[in-house]
PDB file of C-alpha atoms in Angstrom:
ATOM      1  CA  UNK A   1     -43.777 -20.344-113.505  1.00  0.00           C
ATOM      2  CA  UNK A   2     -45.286 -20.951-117.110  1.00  0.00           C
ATOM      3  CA  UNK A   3     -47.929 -23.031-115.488  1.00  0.00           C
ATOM      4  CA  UNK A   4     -49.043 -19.907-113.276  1.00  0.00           C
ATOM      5  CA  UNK A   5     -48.292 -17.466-115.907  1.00  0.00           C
ATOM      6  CA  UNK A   6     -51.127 -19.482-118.138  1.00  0.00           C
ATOM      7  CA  UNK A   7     -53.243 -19.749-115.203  1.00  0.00           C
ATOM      8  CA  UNK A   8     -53.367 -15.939-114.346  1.00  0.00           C
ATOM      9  CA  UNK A   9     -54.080 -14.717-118.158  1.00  0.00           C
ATOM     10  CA  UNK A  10     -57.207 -17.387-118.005  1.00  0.00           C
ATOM     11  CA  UNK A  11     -58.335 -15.718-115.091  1.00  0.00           C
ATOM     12  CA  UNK A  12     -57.986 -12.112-115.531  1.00  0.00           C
ATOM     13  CA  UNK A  13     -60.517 -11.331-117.808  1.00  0.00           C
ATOM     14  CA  UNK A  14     -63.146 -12.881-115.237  1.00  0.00           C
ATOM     15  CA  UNK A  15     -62.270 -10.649-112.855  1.00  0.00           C
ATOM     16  CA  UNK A  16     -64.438  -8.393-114.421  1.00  0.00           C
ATOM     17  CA  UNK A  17     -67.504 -10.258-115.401  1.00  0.00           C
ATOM     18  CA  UNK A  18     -70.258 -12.184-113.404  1.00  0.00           C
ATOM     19  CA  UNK A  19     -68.160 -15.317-112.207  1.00  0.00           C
ATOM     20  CA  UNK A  20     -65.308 -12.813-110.610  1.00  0.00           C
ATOM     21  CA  UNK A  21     -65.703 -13.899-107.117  1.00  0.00           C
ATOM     22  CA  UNK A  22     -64.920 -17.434-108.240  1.00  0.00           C
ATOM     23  CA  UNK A  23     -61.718 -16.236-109.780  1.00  0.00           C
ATOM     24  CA  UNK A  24     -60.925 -13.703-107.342  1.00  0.00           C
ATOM     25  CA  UNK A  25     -61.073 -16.243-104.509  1.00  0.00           C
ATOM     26  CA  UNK A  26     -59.059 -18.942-107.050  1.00  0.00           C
ATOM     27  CA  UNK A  27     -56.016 -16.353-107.201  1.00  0.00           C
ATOM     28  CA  UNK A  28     -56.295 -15.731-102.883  1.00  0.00           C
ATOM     29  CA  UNK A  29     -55.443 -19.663-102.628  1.00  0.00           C
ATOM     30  CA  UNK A  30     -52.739 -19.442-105.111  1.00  0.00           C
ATOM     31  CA  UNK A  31     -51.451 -16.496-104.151  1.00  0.00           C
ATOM     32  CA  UNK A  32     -48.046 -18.113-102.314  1.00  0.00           C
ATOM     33  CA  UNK A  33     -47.700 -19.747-105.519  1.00  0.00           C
ATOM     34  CA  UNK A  34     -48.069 -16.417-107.731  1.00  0.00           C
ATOM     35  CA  UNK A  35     -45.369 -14.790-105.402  1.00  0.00           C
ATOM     36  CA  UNK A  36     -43.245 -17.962-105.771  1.00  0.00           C
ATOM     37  CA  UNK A  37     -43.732 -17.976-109.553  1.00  0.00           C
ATOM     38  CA  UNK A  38     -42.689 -14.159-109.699  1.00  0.00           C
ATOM     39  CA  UNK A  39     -39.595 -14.187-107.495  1.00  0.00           C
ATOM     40  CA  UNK A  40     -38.290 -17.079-109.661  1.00  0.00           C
ATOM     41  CA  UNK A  41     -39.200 -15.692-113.192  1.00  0.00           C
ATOM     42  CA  UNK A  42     -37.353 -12.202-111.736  1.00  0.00           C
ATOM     43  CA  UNK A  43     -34.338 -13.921-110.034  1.00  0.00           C
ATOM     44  CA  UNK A  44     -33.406 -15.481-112.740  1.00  0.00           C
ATOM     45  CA  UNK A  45     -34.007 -12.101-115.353  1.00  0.00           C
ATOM     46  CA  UNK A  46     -36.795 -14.050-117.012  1.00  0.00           C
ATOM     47  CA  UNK A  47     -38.180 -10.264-118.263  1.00  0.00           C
ATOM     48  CA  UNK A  48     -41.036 -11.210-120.663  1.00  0.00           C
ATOM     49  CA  UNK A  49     -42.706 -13.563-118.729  1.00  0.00           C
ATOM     50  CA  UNK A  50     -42.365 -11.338-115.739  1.00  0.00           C
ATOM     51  CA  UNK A  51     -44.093  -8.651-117.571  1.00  0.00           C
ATOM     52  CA  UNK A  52     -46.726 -10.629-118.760  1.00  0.00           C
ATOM     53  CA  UNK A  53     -47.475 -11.822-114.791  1.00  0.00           C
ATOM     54  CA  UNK A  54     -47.439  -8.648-113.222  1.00  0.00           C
ATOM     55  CA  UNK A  55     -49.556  -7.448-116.141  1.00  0.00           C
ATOM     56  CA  UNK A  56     -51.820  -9.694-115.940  1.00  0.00           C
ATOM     57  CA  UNK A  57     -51.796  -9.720-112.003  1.00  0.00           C
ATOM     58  CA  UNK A  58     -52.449  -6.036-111.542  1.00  0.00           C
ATOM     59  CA  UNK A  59     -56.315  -6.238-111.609  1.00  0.00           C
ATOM     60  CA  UNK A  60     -56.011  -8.634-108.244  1.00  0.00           C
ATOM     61  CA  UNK A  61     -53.707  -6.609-106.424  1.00  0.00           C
ATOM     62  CA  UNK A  62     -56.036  -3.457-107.008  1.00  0.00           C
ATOM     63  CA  UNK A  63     -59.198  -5.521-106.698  1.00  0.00           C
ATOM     64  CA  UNK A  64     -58.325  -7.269-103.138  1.00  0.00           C
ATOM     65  CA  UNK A  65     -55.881  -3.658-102.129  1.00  0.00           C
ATOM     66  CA  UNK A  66     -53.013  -5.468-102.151  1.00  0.00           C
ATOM     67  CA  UNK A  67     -51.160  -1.957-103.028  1.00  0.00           C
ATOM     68  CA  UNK A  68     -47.792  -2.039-101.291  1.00  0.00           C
ATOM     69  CA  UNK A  69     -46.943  -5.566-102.575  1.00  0.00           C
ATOM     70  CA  UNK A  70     -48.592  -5.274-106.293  1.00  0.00           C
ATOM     71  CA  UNK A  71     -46.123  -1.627-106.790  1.00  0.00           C
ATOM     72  CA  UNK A  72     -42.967  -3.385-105.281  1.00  0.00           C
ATOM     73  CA  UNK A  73     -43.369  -6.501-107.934  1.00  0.00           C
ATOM     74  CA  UNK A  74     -44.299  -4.336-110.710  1.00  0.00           C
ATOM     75  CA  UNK A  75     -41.379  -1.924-110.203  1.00  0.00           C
ATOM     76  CA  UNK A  76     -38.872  -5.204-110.039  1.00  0.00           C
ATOM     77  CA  UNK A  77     -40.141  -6.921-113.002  1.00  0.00           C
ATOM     78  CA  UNK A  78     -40.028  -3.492-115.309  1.00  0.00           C
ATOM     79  CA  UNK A  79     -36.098  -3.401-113.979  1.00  0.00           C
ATOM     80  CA  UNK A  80     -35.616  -6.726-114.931  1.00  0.00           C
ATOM     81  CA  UNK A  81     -37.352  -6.241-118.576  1.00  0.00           C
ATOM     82  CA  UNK A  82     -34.492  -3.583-118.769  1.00  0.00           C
ATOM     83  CA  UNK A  83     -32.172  -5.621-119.269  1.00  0.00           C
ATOM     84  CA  UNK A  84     -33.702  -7.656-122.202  1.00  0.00           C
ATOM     85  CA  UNK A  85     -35.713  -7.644-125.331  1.00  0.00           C
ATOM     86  CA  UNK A  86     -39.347  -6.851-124.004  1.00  0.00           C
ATOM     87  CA  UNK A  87     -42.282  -6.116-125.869  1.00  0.00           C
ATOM     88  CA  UNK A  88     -44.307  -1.940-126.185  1.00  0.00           C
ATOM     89  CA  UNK A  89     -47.217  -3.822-125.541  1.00  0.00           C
ATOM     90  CA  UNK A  90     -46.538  -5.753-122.600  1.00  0.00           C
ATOM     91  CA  UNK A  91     -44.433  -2.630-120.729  1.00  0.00           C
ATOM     92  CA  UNK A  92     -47.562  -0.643-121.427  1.00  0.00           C
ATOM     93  CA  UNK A  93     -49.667  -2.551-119.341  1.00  0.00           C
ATOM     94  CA  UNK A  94     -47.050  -3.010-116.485  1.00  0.00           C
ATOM     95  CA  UNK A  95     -46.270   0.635-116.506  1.00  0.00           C
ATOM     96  CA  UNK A  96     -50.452   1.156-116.249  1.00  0.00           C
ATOM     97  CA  UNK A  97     -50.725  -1.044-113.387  1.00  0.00           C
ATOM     98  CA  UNK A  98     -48.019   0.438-111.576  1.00  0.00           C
ATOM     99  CA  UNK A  99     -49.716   3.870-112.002  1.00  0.00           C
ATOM    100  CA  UNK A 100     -52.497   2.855-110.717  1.00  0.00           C
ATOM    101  CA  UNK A 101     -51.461   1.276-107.649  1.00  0.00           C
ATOM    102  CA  UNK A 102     -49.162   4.384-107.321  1.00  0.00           C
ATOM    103  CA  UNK A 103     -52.177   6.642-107.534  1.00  0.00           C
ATOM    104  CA  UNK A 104     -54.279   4.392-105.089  1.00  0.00           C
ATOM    105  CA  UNK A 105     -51.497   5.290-102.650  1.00  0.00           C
ATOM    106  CA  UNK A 106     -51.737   9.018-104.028  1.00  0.00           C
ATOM    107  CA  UNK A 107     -48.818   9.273-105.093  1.00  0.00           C
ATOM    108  CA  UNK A 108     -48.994  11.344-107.867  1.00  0.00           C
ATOM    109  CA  UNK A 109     -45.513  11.798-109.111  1.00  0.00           C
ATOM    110  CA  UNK A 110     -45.166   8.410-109.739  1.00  0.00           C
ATOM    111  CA  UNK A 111     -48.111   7.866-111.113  1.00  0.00           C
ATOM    112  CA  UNK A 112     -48.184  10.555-113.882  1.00  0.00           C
ATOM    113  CA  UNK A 113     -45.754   9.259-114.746  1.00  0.00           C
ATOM    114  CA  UNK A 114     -46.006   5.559-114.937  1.00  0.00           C
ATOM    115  CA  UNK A 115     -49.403   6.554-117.095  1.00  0.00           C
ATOM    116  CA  UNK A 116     -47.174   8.964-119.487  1.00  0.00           C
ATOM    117  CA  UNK A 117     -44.758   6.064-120.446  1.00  0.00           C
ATOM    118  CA  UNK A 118     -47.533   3.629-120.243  1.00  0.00           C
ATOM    119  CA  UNK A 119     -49.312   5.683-123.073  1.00  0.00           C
ATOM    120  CA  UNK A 120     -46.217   6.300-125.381  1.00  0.00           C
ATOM    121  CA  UNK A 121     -45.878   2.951-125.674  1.00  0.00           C
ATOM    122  CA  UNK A 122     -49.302   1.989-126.305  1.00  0.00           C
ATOM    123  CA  UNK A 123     -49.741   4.105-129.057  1.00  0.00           C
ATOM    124  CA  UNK A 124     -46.535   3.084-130.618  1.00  0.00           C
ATOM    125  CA  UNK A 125     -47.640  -0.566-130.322  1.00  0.00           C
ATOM    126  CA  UNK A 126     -51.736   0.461-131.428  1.00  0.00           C
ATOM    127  CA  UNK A 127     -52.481  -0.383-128.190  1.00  0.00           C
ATOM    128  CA  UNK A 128     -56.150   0.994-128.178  1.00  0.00           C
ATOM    129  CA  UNK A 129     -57.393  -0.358-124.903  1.00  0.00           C
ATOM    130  CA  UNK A 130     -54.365   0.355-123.170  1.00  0.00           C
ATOM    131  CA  UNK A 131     -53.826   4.038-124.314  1.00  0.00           C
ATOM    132  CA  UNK A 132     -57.458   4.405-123.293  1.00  0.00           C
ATOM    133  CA  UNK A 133     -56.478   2.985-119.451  1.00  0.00           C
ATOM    134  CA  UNK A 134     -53.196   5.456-119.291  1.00  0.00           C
ATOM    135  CA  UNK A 135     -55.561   8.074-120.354  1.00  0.00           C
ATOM    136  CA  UNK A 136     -57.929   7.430-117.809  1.00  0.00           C
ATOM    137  CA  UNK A 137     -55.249   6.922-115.457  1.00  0.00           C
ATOM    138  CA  UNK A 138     -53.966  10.579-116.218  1.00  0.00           C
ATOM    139  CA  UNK A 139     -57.205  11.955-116.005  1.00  0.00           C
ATOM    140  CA  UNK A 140     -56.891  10.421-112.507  1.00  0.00           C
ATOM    141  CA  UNK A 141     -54.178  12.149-111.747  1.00  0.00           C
ATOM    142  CA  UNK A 142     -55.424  15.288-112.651  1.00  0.00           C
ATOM    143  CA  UNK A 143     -58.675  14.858-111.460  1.00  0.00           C
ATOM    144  CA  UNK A 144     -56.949  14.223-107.823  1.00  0.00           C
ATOM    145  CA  UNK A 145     -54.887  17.620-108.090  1.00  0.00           C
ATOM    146  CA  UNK A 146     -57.658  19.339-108.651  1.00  0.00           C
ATOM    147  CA  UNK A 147     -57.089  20.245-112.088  1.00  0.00           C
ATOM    148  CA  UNK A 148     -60.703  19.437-113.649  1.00  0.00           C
ATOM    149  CA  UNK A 149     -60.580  20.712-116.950  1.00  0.00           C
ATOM    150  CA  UNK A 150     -57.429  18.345-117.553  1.00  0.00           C
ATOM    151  CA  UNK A 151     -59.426  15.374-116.175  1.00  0.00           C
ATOM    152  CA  UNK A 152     -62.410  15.918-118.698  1.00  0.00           C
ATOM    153  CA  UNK A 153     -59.984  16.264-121.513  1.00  0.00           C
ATOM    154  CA  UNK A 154     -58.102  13.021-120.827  1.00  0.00           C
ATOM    155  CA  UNK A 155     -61.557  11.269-119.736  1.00  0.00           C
ATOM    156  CA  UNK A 156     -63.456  12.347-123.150  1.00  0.00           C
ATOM    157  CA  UNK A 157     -59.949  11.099-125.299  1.00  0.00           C
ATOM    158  CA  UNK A 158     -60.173   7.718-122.711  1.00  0.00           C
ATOM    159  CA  UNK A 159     -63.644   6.738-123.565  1.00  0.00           C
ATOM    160  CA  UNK A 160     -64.176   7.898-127.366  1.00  0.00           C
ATOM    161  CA  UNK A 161     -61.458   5.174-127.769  1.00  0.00           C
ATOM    162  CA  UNK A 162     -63.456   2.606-125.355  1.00  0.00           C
ATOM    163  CA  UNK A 163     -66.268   3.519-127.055  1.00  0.00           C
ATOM    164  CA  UNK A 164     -64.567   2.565-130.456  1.00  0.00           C
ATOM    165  CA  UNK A 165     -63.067  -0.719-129.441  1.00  0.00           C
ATOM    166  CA  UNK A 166     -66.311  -1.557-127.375  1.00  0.00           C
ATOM    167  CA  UNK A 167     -64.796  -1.618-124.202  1.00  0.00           C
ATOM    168  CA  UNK A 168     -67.918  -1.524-121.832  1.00  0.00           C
ATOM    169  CA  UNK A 169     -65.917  -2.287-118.884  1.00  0.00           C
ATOM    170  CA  UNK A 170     -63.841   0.965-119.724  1.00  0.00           C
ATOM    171  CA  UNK A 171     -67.018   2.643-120.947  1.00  0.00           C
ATOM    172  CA  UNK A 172     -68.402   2.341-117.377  1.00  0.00           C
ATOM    173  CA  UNK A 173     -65.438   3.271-116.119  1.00  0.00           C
ATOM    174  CA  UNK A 174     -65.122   6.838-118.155  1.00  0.00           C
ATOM    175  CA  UNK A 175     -68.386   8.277-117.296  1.00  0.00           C
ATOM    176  CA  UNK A 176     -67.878   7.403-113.972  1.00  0.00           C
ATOM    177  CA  UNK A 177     -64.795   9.655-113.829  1.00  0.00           C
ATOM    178  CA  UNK A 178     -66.813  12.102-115.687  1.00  0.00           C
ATOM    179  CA  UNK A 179     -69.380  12.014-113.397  1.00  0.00           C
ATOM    180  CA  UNK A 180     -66.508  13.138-110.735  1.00  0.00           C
ATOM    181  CA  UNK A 181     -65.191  16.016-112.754  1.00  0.00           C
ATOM    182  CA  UNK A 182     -68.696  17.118-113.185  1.00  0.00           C
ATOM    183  CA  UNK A 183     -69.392  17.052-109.555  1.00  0.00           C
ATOM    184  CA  UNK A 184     -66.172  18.651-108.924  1.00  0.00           C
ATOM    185  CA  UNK A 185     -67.764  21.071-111.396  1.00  0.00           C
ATOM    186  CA  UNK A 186     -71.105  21.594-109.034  1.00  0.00           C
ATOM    187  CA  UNK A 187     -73.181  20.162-112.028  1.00  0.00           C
ATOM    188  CA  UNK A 188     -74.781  17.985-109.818  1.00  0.00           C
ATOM    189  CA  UNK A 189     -77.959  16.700-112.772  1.00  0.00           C
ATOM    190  CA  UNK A 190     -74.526  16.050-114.868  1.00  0.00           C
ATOM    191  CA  UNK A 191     -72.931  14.090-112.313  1.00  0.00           C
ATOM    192  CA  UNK A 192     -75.722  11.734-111.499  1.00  0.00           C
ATOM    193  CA  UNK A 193     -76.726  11.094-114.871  1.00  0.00           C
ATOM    194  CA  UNK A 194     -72.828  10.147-115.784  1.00  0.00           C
ATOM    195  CA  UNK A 195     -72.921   7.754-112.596  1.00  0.00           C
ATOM    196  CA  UNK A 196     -76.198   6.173-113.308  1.00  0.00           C
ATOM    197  CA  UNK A 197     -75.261   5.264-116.585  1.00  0.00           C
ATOM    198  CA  UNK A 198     -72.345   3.635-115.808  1.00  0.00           C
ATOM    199  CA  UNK A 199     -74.101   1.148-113.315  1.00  0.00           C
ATOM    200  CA  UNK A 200     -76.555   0.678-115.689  1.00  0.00           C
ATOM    201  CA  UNK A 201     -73.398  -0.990-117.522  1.00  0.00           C
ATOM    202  CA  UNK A 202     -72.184  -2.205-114.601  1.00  0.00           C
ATOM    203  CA  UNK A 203     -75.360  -4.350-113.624  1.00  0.00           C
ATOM    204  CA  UNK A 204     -75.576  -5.714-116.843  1.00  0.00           C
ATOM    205  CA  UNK A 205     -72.362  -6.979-116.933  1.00  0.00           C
ATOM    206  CA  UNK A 206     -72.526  -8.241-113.604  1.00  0.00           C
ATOM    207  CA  UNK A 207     -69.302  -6.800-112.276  1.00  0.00           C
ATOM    208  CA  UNK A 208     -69.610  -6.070-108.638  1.00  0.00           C
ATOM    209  CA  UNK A 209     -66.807  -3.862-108.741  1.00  0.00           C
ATOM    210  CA  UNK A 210     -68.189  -1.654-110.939  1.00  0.00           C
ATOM    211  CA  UNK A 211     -71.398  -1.723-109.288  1.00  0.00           C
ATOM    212  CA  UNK A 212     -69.913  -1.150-106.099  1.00  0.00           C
ATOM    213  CA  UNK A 213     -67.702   1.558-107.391  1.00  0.00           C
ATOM    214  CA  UNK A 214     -70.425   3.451-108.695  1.00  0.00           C
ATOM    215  CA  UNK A 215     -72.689   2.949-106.189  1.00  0.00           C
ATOM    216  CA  UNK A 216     -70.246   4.948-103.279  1.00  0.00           C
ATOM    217  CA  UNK A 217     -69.836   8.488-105.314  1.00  0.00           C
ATOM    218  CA  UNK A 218     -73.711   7.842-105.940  1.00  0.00           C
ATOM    219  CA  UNK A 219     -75.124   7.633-102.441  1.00  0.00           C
ATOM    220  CA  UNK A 220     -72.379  10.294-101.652  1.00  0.00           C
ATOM    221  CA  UNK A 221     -73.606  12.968-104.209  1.00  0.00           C
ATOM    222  CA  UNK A 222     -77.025  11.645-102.419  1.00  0.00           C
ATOM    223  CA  UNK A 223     -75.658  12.623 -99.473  1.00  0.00           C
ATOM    224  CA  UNK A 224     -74.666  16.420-100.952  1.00  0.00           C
ATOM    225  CA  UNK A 225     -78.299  17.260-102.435  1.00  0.00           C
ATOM    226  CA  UNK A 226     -79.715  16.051 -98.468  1.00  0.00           C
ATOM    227  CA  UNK A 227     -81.175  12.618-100.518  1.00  0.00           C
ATOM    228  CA  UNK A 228     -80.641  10.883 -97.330  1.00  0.00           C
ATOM    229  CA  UNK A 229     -83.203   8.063 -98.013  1.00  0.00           C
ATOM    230  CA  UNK A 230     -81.924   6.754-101.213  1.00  0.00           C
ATOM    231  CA  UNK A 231     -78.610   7.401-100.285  1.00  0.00           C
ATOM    232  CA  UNK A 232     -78.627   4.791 -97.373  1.00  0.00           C
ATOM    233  CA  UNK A 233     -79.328   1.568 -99.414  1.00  0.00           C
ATOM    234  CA  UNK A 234     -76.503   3.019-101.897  1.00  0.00           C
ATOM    235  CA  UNK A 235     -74.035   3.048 -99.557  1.00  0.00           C
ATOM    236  CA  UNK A 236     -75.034  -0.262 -98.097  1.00  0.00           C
ATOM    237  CA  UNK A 237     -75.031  -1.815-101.023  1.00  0.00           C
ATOM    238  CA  UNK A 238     -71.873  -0.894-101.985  1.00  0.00           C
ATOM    239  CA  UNK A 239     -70.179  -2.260 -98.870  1.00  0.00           C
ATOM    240  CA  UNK A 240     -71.932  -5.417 -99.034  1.00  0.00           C
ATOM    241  CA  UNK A 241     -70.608  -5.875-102.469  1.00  0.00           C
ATOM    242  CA  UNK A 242     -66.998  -4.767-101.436  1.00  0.00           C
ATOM    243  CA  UNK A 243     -66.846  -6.987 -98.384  1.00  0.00           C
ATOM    244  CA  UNK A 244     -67.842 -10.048-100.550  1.00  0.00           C
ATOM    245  CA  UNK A 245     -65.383  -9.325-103.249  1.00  0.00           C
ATOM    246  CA  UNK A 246     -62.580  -8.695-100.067  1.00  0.00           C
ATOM    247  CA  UNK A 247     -62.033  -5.248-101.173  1.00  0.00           C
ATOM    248  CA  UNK A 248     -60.770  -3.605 -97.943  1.00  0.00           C
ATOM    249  CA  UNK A 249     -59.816  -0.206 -99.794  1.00  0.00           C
ATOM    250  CA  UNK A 250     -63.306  -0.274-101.107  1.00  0.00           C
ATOM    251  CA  UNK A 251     -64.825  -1.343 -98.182  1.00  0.00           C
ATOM    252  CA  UNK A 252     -62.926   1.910 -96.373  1.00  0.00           C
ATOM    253  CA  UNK A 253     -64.863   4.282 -98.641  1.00  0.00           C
ATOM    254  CA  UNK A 254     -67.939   2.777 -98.285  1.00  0.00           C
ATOM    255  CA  UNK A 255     -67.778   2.906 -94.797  1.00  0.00           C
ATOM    256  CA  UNK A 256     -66.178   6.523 -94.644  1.00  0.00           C
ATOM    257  CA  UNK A 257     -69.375   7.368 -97.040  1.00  0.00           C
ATOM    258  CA  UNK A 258     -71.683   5.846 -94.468  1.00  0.00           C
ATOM    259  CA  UNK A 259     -70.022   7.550 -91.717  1.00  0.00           C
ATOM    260  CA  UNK A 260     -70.481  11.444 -93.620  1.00  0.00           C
ATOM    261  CA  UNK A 261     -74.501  10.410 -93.913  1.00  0.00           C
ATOM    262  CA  UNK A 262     -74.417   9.668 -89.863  1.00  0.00           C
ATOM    263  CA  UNK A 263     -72.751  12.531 -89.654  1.00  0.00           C
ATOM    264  CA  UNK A 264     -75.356  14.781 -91.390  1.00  0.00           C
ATOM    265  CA  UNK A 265     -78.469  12.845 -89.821  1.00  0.00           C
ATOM    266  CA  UNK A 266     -77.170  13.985 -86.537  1.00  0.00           C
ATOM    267  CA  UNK A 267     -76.047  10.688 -85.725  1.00  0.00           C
ATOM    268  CA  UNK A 268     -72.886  11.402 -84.392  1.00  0.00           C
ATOM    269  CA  UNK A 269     -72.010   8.112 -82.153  1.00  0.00           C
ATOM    270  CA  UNK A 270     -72.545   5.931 -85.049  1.00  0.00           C
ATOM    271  CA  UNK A 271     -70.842   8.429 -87.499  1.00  0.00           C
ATOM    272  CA  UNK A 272     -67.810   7.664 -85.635  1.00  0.00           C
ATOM    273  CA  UNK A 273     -67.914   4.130 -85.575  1.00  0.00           C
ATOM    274  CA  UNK A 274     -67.719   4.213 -89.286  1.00  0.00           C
ATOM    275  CA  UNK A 275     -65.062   6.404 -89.780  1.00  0.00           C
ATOM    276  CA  UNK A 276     -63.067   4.715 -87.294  1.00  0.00           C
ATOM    277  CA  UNK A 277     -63.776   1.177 -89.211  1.00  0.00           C
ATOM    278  CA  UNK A 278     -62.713   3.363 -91.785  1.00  0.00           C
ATOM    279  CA  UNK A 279     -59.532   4.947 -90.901  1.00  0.00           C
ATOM    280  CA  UNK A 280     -58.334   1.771 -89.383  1.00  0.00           C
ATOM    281  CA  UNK A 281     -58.547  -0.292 -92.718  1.00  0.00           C
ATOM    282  CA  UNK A 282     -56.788   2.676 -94.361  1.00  0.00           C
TER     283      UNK A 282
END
């Protein structure tokens, strides 16, 4: 267990840099092991080290959509941290992670809040970078129930503290979101500048999932102003870059997003082959 628990926390931070495929595909092979390593470390109440597996584990489970299983370890380990001394800082970034799998399955209850506790505690521990990610994470939420003035609030207050620790991961991230609110918002010059920027970031970094995350509300606000041409190689990209990285729920947007440009191109046979892809790996 303390072997895997090292072995995770080296490779979490490459999962969002250049060599993340390497790591990504490193965690897939272990990943009997991680589950072995977890069961053991919560059957026998072993709460810190728990948290600091799941914690550290959360970025896989989102990356390769492994939803379901991330929420149900998460939610085990935090009961088992209940019952012993356990770190703000390390129940912080549990609590995140099972927020945002929650809110990847929309639930929203659960998610708000997961994020809410997640962000008490981070500010009590001065937790910058993980108050930023339960901000964000709220925003999320709020974004989701439609409630955009909410979202930009709790977006602005996630990345003026990204932007203080230097957190261009979570930089990219922000505008991103912002560039949702403000096409929520109809400001469509807004919203594509806010995307743009953020795979500027992205593609310097070399973090496919950023690029690939930016690139599908991209080529689908493409798709809204009738910029069918560039919005084609956008999409495209994007599932090419979600397929490699074995991001199913990614791949299911991208594909959905390629469907909606069939759709509006009058192609209506291939339209549905997408969405069907689509539905099927939701």
């Amino acid at each position: 267990a303390q072997y895997y628990l090292s072995f995770v926390q080296n490779a979490e931070p490459h999962l969002l840099r250049s060599d993340q495929l390497t790591w990504l595909e490193r965690l897939e092979t272990e990943h009997d092991n991680l589950r072995a390593a977890l069961g053991w470390l919560t059957g026998h109440e072993k709460g810190e080290q728990a948290l600091q597996l799941t914690g550290a584990l959360g970025q896989f489970w989102s990356m390769h959509s492994y939803l379901k299983e991330g929420r149900q370890w998460l939610e085990k380990t935090l009961a088992v941290a209940q019952k012993g001394p356990a770190s703000a800082a390390d129940q912080s970034k549990v609590l995140f992670w099972a927020g945002f799998l929650a809110y990847r399955q929309t639930d929203l209850a659960a998610a708000r809040t997961h994020f809410e506790e997640s962000l008490t505690l981070a500010r009590q521990a001065g937790e910058k970078k993980m108050a930023a990610n339960a901000l964000n994470g709220l925003g999320n939420a709020a974004w989701t129930q439609g409630d955009l003035a909410a979202a930009r609030v709790s977006y602005q207050e996630s990345l003026a503290l990204r932007r203080e620790i230097g957190d261009k991961p979570g930089i990219s991230i922000s505008l991103g979101n912002l560039g949702n609110v403000a096409w929520g918002q109809s400001d469509y010059p807004a919203a594509r500048s806010f995307y743009e920027e953020s795979l500027l970031l992205d593609r310097a970094a070399g973090d496919r999932q950023g690029i690939a995350w930016t690139l599908t509300p991209l080529g689908a606000l493409c798709i809204t102003l009738a910029d069918f041409t560039r919005a084609r190689p956008l999409l495209e990209e994007s599932l090419a870059l979600f397929r490699t990285m074995g991001d199913r729920s990614g791949c299911a947007e991208a594909l959905d997003g390629l469907g909606l440009l069939a759709r509006d191109q009058g192609l209506f046979v291939q339209a549905e082959a997408y969405c069907q892809e689509s539905l099927a790996m939701y």
